[in-house]
Coordinates of C-alpha atoms in Angstrom, one line a residue:
M1 CA -10.4 -21.5 5.6
A2 CA -10.0 -22.2 9.6
R3 CA -12.8 -25.1 10.9
D4 CA -13.7 -22.5 13.3
Y5 CA -14.7 -18.8 13.3
Y6 CA -13.3 -18.5 16.8
D7 CA -10.5 -19.6 16.9
A8 CA -9.8 -17.9 13.1
L9 CA -10.5 -14.1 15.1
G10 CA -8.8 -15.4 18.2
V11 CA -11.3 -15.2 20.2
D12 CA -13.8 -17.4 23.2
R13 CA -17.8 -18.4 22.4
D14 CA -18.9 -16.2 24.9
A15 CA -16.9 -12.8 23.7
S16 CA -18.9 -9.3 23.2
Q17 CA -19.6 -8.3 20.2
D18 CA -17.5 -5.1 20.8
E19 CA -14.2 -7.8 22.0
V20 CA -15.2 -9.6 18.1
K21 CA -14.9 -6.5 16.3
S22 CA -11.5 -5.5 18.2
A23 CA -10.7 -8.9 17.5
Y24 CA -11.0 -8.5 13.8
R25 CA -9.7 -4.9 13.7
E26 CA -6.0 -6.8 15.4
K27 CA -6.3 -9.5 12.7
A28 CA -6.9 -7.4 9.8
R29 CA -4.5 -5.1 10.1
E30 CA -1.7 -7.9 10.6
Y31 CA -2.4 -9.6 8.0
H32 CA -3.7 -7.0 5.3
P33 CA -1.7 -8.1 2.4
D34 CA -1.0 -4.6 1.4
A35 CA 0.9 -4.0 4.7
S36 CA 1.7 -7.6 5.9
D37 CA 5.4 -9.4 5.5
H38 CA 3.9 -12.5 6.6
E39 CA 4.1 -15.5 3.8
N40 CA 0.0 -16.6 3.9
A41 CA -1.2 -13.3 4.4
Q42 CA -3.9 -12.9 2.0
E43 CA -4.9 -16.7 2.9
R44 CA -5.4 -15.3 6.3
F45 CA -7.1 -12.3 5.9
K46 CA -9.7 -14.3 3.8
E47 CA -9.7 -16.1 6.4
I48 CA -10.5 -13.1 8.7
Q49 CA -12.8 -11.7 6.7
E50 CA -14.9 -14.6 6.1
A51 CA -15.1 -15.0 9.7
Y52 CA -16.0 -11.6 11.3
E53 CA -19.1 -11.1 8.3
V54 CA -20.6 -13.9 10.3
L55 CA -19.5 -13.2 14.0
G56 CA -20.3 -9.4 13.7
D57 CA -22.9 -9.8 12.9
E58 CA -25.5 -11.6 15.6
E59 CA -28.2 -13.4 13.7
K60 CA -25.8 -14.9 12.1
R61 CA -23.8 -15.6 14.7
E62 CA -26.8 -17.3 16.5
A63 CA -27.3 -19.6 14.2
Y64 CA -23.3 -20.1 13.6
D65 CA -23.8 -21.5 17.1
Q66 CA -27.1 -23.8 17.2
M67 CA -25.9 -25.0 13.8
G68 CA -22.2 -25.6 13.7
H69 CA -19.6 -24.6 11.4
D70 CA -19.9 -27.7 8.6
R71 CA -24.1 -27.4 9.1
F72 CA -23.6 -23.6 8.6
K73 CA -21.2 -23.7 5.7
Q74 CA -23.6 -26.4 3.9
A75 CA -26.6 -23.9 4.6
E76 CA -25.2 -20.7 3.5
K77 CA -24.4 -22.8 0.0
Q78 CA -27.8 -23.5 -0.5
G79 CA -29.1 -19.7 0.0
F80 CA -29.8 -19.6 4.4
D81 CA -30.7 -16.6 5.5
P82 CA -30.6 -15.8 8.6
S83 CA -32.5 -13.1 8.8
E84 CA -35.0 -14.5 7.5
A85 CA -35.3 -17.6 9.4
G86 CA -35.0 -15.5 13.2
A87 CA -32.1 -17.3 13.9
G88 CA -31.5 -16.5 17.7
A89 CA -35.1 -15.0 18.6
G90 CA -36.8 -15.5 21.7
T91 CA -33.6 -17.3 23.0
G92 CA -33.7 -16.3 25.9
G93 CA -30.9 -14.4 28.2
G94 CA -28.0 -15.4 25.6
R95 CA -24.7 -13.4 25.6
S96 CA -24.9 -9.6 26.5
R97 CA -23.3 -8.2 23.6
G98 CA -21.7 -4.3 23.5
G99 CA -23.6 -2.5 21.0
M100 CA -22.5 -3.7 17.9
G101 CA -25.9 -3.5 16.1
G102 CA -25.6 -5.5 12.8
G103 CA -21.7 -5.6 13.5
G104 CA -20.5 -2.6 10.7
G105 CA -19.6 -3.6 7.3
L106 CA -16.1 -4.8 6.6
G107 CA -15.7 -1.6 4.4
D108 CA -16.4 0.7 7.1
I109 CA -14.2 -1.0 9.5
F110 CA -11.2 -0.9 6.8
D111 CA -12.0 3.2 6.0
D112 CA -11.4 3.6 9.9
L113 CA -8.7 0.9 10.0
F114 CA -6.8 2.2 6.4
G115 CA -8.8 5.8 6.0
G116 CA -10.4 4.9 2.7
G117 CA -7.5 3.1 2.6
F118 CA -5.7 0.1 1.2
G119 CA -6.3 -1.5 -2.1
G120 CA -7.7 -5.3 -2.0
G121 CA -10.8 -6.5 -2.6
G122 CA -12.9 -5.9 -5.6
G123 CA -11.9 -3.9 -9.0
P124 CA -11.8 -0.6 -9.1
D125 CA -14.3 1.6 -11.0
A126 CA -11.4 3.9 -12.2
K127 CA -7.1 4.1 -11.7
T128 CA -5.5 6.8 -11.5
S129 CA -2.3 7.9 -10.1
V130 CA -0.1 10.3 -7.7
T131 CA 3.3 11.7 -7.6
V132 CA 5.0 12.9 -3.8
T133 CA 8.3 13.5 -2.7
L134 CA 10.2 12.0 0.5
E135 CA 9.2 15.0 2.7
D136 CA 5.7 14.3 1.2
V137 CA 6.3 10.5 2.9
Y138 CA 7.7 11.9 5.6
E139 CA 5.5 14.4 7.1
G140 CA 1.9 13.0 4.9
A141 CA 0.0 15.1 2.9
E142 CA -2.7 16.8 1.1
K143 CA -2.3 16.1 -2.0
E144 CA -5.4 16.2 -6.1
V145 CA -6.0 13.8 -7.4
T146 CA -8.2 13.8 -11.1
Y147 CA -10.0 10.7 -13.0
T148 CA -12.8 9.9 -15.1
T149 CA -16.1 8.4 -14.3
T150 CA -18.6 7.0 -15.9
A151 CA -21.9 7.2 -15.2
E152 CA -25.8 7.0 -16.7
C153 CA -26.5 9.6 -19.1
G154 CA -29.1 11.9 -17.6
T155 CA -30.7 13.1 -20.7
C156 CA -31.5 10.1 -22.4
D157 CA -31.9 7.5 -19.5
G158 CA -28.6 5.6 -20.5
T159 CA -31.2 4.2 -23.4
G160 CA -28.6 6.2 -26.3
A161 CA -31.7 7.8 -27.5
A162 CA -31.9 11.7 -28.3
E163 CA -36.0 10.7 -27.4
P164 CA -36.0 8.3 -24.7
S165 CA -39.8 7.7 -25.1
N166 CA -38.3 6.8 -28.9
A167 CA -35.9 3.7 -27.6
R168 CA -36.9 0.6 -28.6
R169 CA -35.7 -2.7 -28.3
C170 CA -33.6 -4.1 -31.1
G171 CA -35.0 -5.7 -33.9
T172 CA -31.3 -7.9 -34.7
C173 CA -30.7 -9.3 -32.0
G174 CA -33.9 -9.0 -30.0
G175 CA -32.4 -7.2 -27.0
S176 CA -30.0 -9.2 -25.8
G177 CA -26.9 -7.1 -28.1
R178 CA -25.6 -10.5 -29.3
V179 CA -25.8 -12.3 -32.6
E180 CA -24.8 -16.0 -33.0
Q181 CA -23.8 -17.1 -36.2
R182 CA -24.3 -21.0 -36.8
Q183 CA -21.2 -22.6 -39.8
R184 CA -20.9 -27.0 -40.6
T185 CA -17.4 -27.8 -40.3
P186 CA -15.6 -31.0 -41.1
F187 CA -16.3 -31.5 -37.4
G188 CA -19.5 -30.6 -36.6
Q189 CA -21.5 -27.4 -36.2
A190 CA -20.3 -24.2 -34.9
T191 CA -21.5 -21.5 -33.0
T192 CA -20.1 -17.6 -33.0
V193 CA -21.6 -15.0 -30.9
T194 CA -20.6 -11.8 -31.3
E195 CA -21.2 -8.4 -30.9
C196 CA -25.1 -7.0 -32.5
P197 CA -23.9 -4.6 -35.1
D198 CA -27.0 -2.6 -35.2
C199 CA -27.1 -1.5 -31.7
G200 CA -23.4 -1.8 -31.1
G201 CA -24.5 -4.5 -27.8
S202 CA -26.6 -2.4 -26.0
G203 CA -29.4 -4.6 -27.3
T204 CA -31.5 -0.6 -28.0
A205 CA -32.7 1.0 -31.3
Y206 CA -33.4 4.4 -32.1
D207 CA -33.6 7.3 -35.0
E208 CA -31.3 8.9 -33.6
A209 CA -28.6 9.2 -30.8
C210 CA -28.3 11.5 -28.1
G211 CA -26.3 14.4 -28.0
D212 CA -24.8 14.0 -24.9
C213 CA -23.8 10.6 -24.6
A214 CA -23.3 9.7 -28.5
G215 CA -25.5 7.0 -28.6
D216 CA -23.6 5.6 -25.5
G217 CA -26.2 5.7 -23.1
E218 CA -22.6 6.6 -20.5
V219 CA -21.2 10.0 -20.1
R220 CA -17.5 10.8 -18.9
D221 CA -16.4 13.1 -16.5
R222 CA -13.4 14.6 -14.9
V223 CA -12.8 14.6 -11.4
T224 CA -10.9 16.6 -9.4
R225 CA -10.3 15.4 -5.0
T226 CA -7.6 15.9 -2.7
V227 CA -6.8 12.7 -1.0
E228 CA -4.4 12.6 2.3
I229 CA -1.1 10.9 1.8
P230 CA -0.2 9.5 5.1
A231 CA 3.2 9.4 6.3
G232 CA 5.7 6.3 5.7
V233 CA 3.2 5.2 2.8
E234 CA 5.7 3.1 0.4
D235 CA 6.5 3.7 -3.3
G236 CA 4.0 1.6 -5.7
T237 CA 1.2 1.8 -3.1
T238 CA -2.1 1.7 -4.5
L239 CA -4.5 3.9 -2.0
R240 CA -8.5 3.3 -2.2
L241 CA -10.7 6.3 -2.3
R242 CA -14.7 6.0 -2.4
D243 CA -16.8 9.3 -3.9
A244 CA -20.4 8.7 -4.4
G245 CA -20.8 5.7 -4.4
T246 CA -17.5 5.3 -6.7
E247 CA -14.2 3.6 -6.3
I248 CA -11.1 4.6 -7.4
H249 CA -7.6 3.1 -6.7
I250 CA -4.8 5.7 -6.6
E251 CA -1.2 5.0 -6.8
V252 CA 1.4 6.6 -5.5
R253 CA 4.8 7.2 -6.7
V254 CA 7.2 8.4 -4.9
E255 CA 10.5 10.8 -6.2
E256 CA 13.7 10.1 -6.0
H257 CA 15.4 12.6 -3.7
D258 CA 18.4 14.2 -4.8
I259 CA 20.4 13.7 -1.5
F260 CA 19.1 10.7 0.5
E261 CA 18.2 7.0 -0.5
R262 CA 15.4 5.4 1.2
D263 CA 15.1 1.6 2.0
G264 CA 11.8 0.9 3.9
A265 CA 11.5 3.3 7.2
D266 CA 15.3 4.1 7.1
V267 CA 17.0 6.7 5.5
Y268 CA 21.0 7.0 4.0
Y269 CA 22.8 10.2 3.0
A270 CA 26.6 10.5 2.5
H271 CA 27.9 13.4 4.0
P272 CA 31.7 15.1 3.1
V273 CA 34.5 15.4 6.1
S274 CA 37.8 17.0 5.3
F275 CA 41.5 15.2 6.4
P276 CA 41.8 16.8 9.2
Q277 CA 38.1 16.7 10.6
A278 CA 39.0 13.2 10.1
V279 CA 42.4 12.5 11.9
F280 CA 41.1 15.0 14.8
G281 CA 37.4 14.3 15.2
D282 CA 35.0 17.4 14.5
T283 CA 30.8 18.2 15.4
V284 CA 29.4 18.4 11.7
T285 CA 26.2 19.9 10.6
V286 CA 23.9 16.9 8.3
P287 CA 20.7 17.7 6.5
T288 CA 17.8 15.2 8.2
L289 CA 14.2 14.5 6.6
E290 CA 13.0 17.0 9.6
G291 CA 15.7 19.6 9.1
E292 CA 19.4 20.2 10.2
V293 CA 21.2 18.4 12.7
D294 CA 24.7 18.3 14.4
M295 CA 26.0 15.2 14.7
E296 CA 29.8 14.4 16.5
V297 CA 32.5 12.5 13.8
S298 CA 34.9 10.8 16.2
A299 CA 38.4 11.1 15.9
G300 CA 40.5 8.6 14.0
T301 CA 37.4 8.1 11.2
R302 CA 37.7 6.3 8.2
S303 CA 35.9 7.2 4.9
G304 CA 33.3 4.8 4.0
E305 CA 32.1 4.9 8.5
T306 CA 29.0 4.9 8.8
F307 CA 26.9 6.9 11.6
R308 CA 23.3 6.1 13.1
L309 CA 21.0 9.0 13.9
S310 CA 18.5 7.3 15.2
D311 CA 14.8 8.1 14.9
R312 CA 15.7 10.5 11.7
G313 CA 14.1 8.0 9.2
I314 CA 10.3 7.7 7.6
P315 CA 7.4 6.6 9.6
R316 CA 6.4 2.8 9.9
M317 CA 3.6 2.3 8.6
Q318 CA 0.4 0.5 10.9
R319 CA 3.1 0.8 13.5
R320 CA 4.9 3.2 16.1
G321 CA 7.7 4.9 16.1
R322 CA 10.5 6.2 13.2
G323 CA 13.5 4.0 11.2
D324 CA 17.2 6.0 11.5
Q325 CA 18.9 7.9 9.2
Y326 CA 22.8 6.8 8.5
V327 CA 25.0 9.3 7.7
R328 CA 28.1 7.6 5.5
V329 CA 31.5 9.5 6.1
E330 CA 33.2 10.6 2.8
V331 CA 36.6 11.8 3.6
V332 CA 38.0 14.4 0.7
V333 CA 40.7 15.1 -0.7
P334 CA 41.7 17.9 -2.0
N335 CA 43.0 19.2 -5.1
P336 CA 46.5 19.8 -5.5
S337 CA 46.1 22.7 -7.5
D338 CA 43.2 23.9 -4.8
L339 CA 46.0 24.2 -1.9
T340 CA 47.4 27.3 -0.5
D341 CA 51.3 28.0 -0.3
E342 CA 50.2 27.6 3.8
Q343 CA 48.8 24.2 2.6
R344 CA 51.0 22.6 1.5
E345 CA 53.7 23.6 3.2
A346 CA 51.9 22.8 6.7
L347 CA 51.7 19.1 5.0
S348 CA 55.2 18.6 3.4
E349 CA 55.8 19.4 7.2
F350 CA 53.2 16.6 8.0
A351 CA 55.3 14.0 5.4
S352 CA 58.7 14.7 7.0
A353 CA 57.7 13.9 10.2
G354 CA 56.9 10.9 9.5
G355 CA 53.2 11.1 8.2
D356 CA 53.5 9.9 5.2
E357 CA 53.7 6.1 6.8
I358 CA 51.0 3.6 7.0
E359 CA 50.8 1.7 9.1
Y360 CA 47.9 -1.4 8.7
D361 CA 47.3 -5.3 10.0
E362 CA 46.7 -8.0 7.7
G363 CA 43.0 -7.8 8.2
F364 CA 43.3 -4.5 5.8
L365 CA 44.8 -6.3 3.4
E366 CA 41.4 -8.5 3.2
K367 CA 39.7 -6.0 3.5
L368 CA 41.5 -4.5 0.1
K369 CA 41.3 -7.6 -1.9
R370 CA 37.9 -7.7 -1.3
G371 CA 36.8 -4.8 -2.7
V372 CA 39.7 -5.3 -6.1
F373 CA 38.8 -8.6 -6.7
S374 CA 35.9 -9.1 -5.4

């Protein structure tokens, strides 16, 4: 962790609260583990979070400024609370800070940054997945997801008893939900702790189980919600949804496309052209994720040559612009049995005129060797 929180966020000590918040947003975007390529992104991200938790709160910041980094950290370990200590009270003019109030919560900041966003932080209350197409990734989409939530049973108030008033502390485990067993061994006394067999670990005993939760004290519910899939999302990305106090992690799975291949923000496509088109050049129509476009094939194009269509790729996450589409030209050699008499005659005349003579340089042979023997 940084020795100084101001250095961690890259702000001056007299920065306003709005400037602190703005710096935090910028750093969080840069180092968020789900969106950053930095080698130490996770460590830096934790450092930035810790710094903002202090500098984003006016009372904590005043205490930090007065005590210094080391003393403040030590005081925190001992349970120091700036709000109880009245930090910042009666300090006179002090700094003029933009209307941050309490500085806002980290969760609120991440909702703004990542749209309710990317995985990270504590464990989820529920997990699910959603499958999207490459077209969905290109444009962004709304998809329905279904997941299972667990909540306290309202019928029995979480006791598991048919009559909540009759619920009582388990006599076997004393309400702990665990029982201990002690055994003497050649190496001394061994103690094992297991779930109470009478109450199932709940610590509560009753004569009749609740009909709604079957004595579990919890009920499960299948919930369907509509979530926004951000444009440019990668396969395997985990989105985070907050719903009525429940945190759901949603894994995005991107389907393979029939004709396009994706590499980050770039898209690759193979397009066939005829022998005359490759020799003389032509304008061909190629598909993109946005629709068909015209592309110029240069005269003398060889099979395997690649053309770039700028800004025809996938939107870049957390950055402006799109990737490119790369079109690999494949020269199609016709099957002799498919040729008409006129085409056969034309090819024969071409061969008689020297069209079957091939000129190549040393570089061509080297490329051929690499292709055959590598």
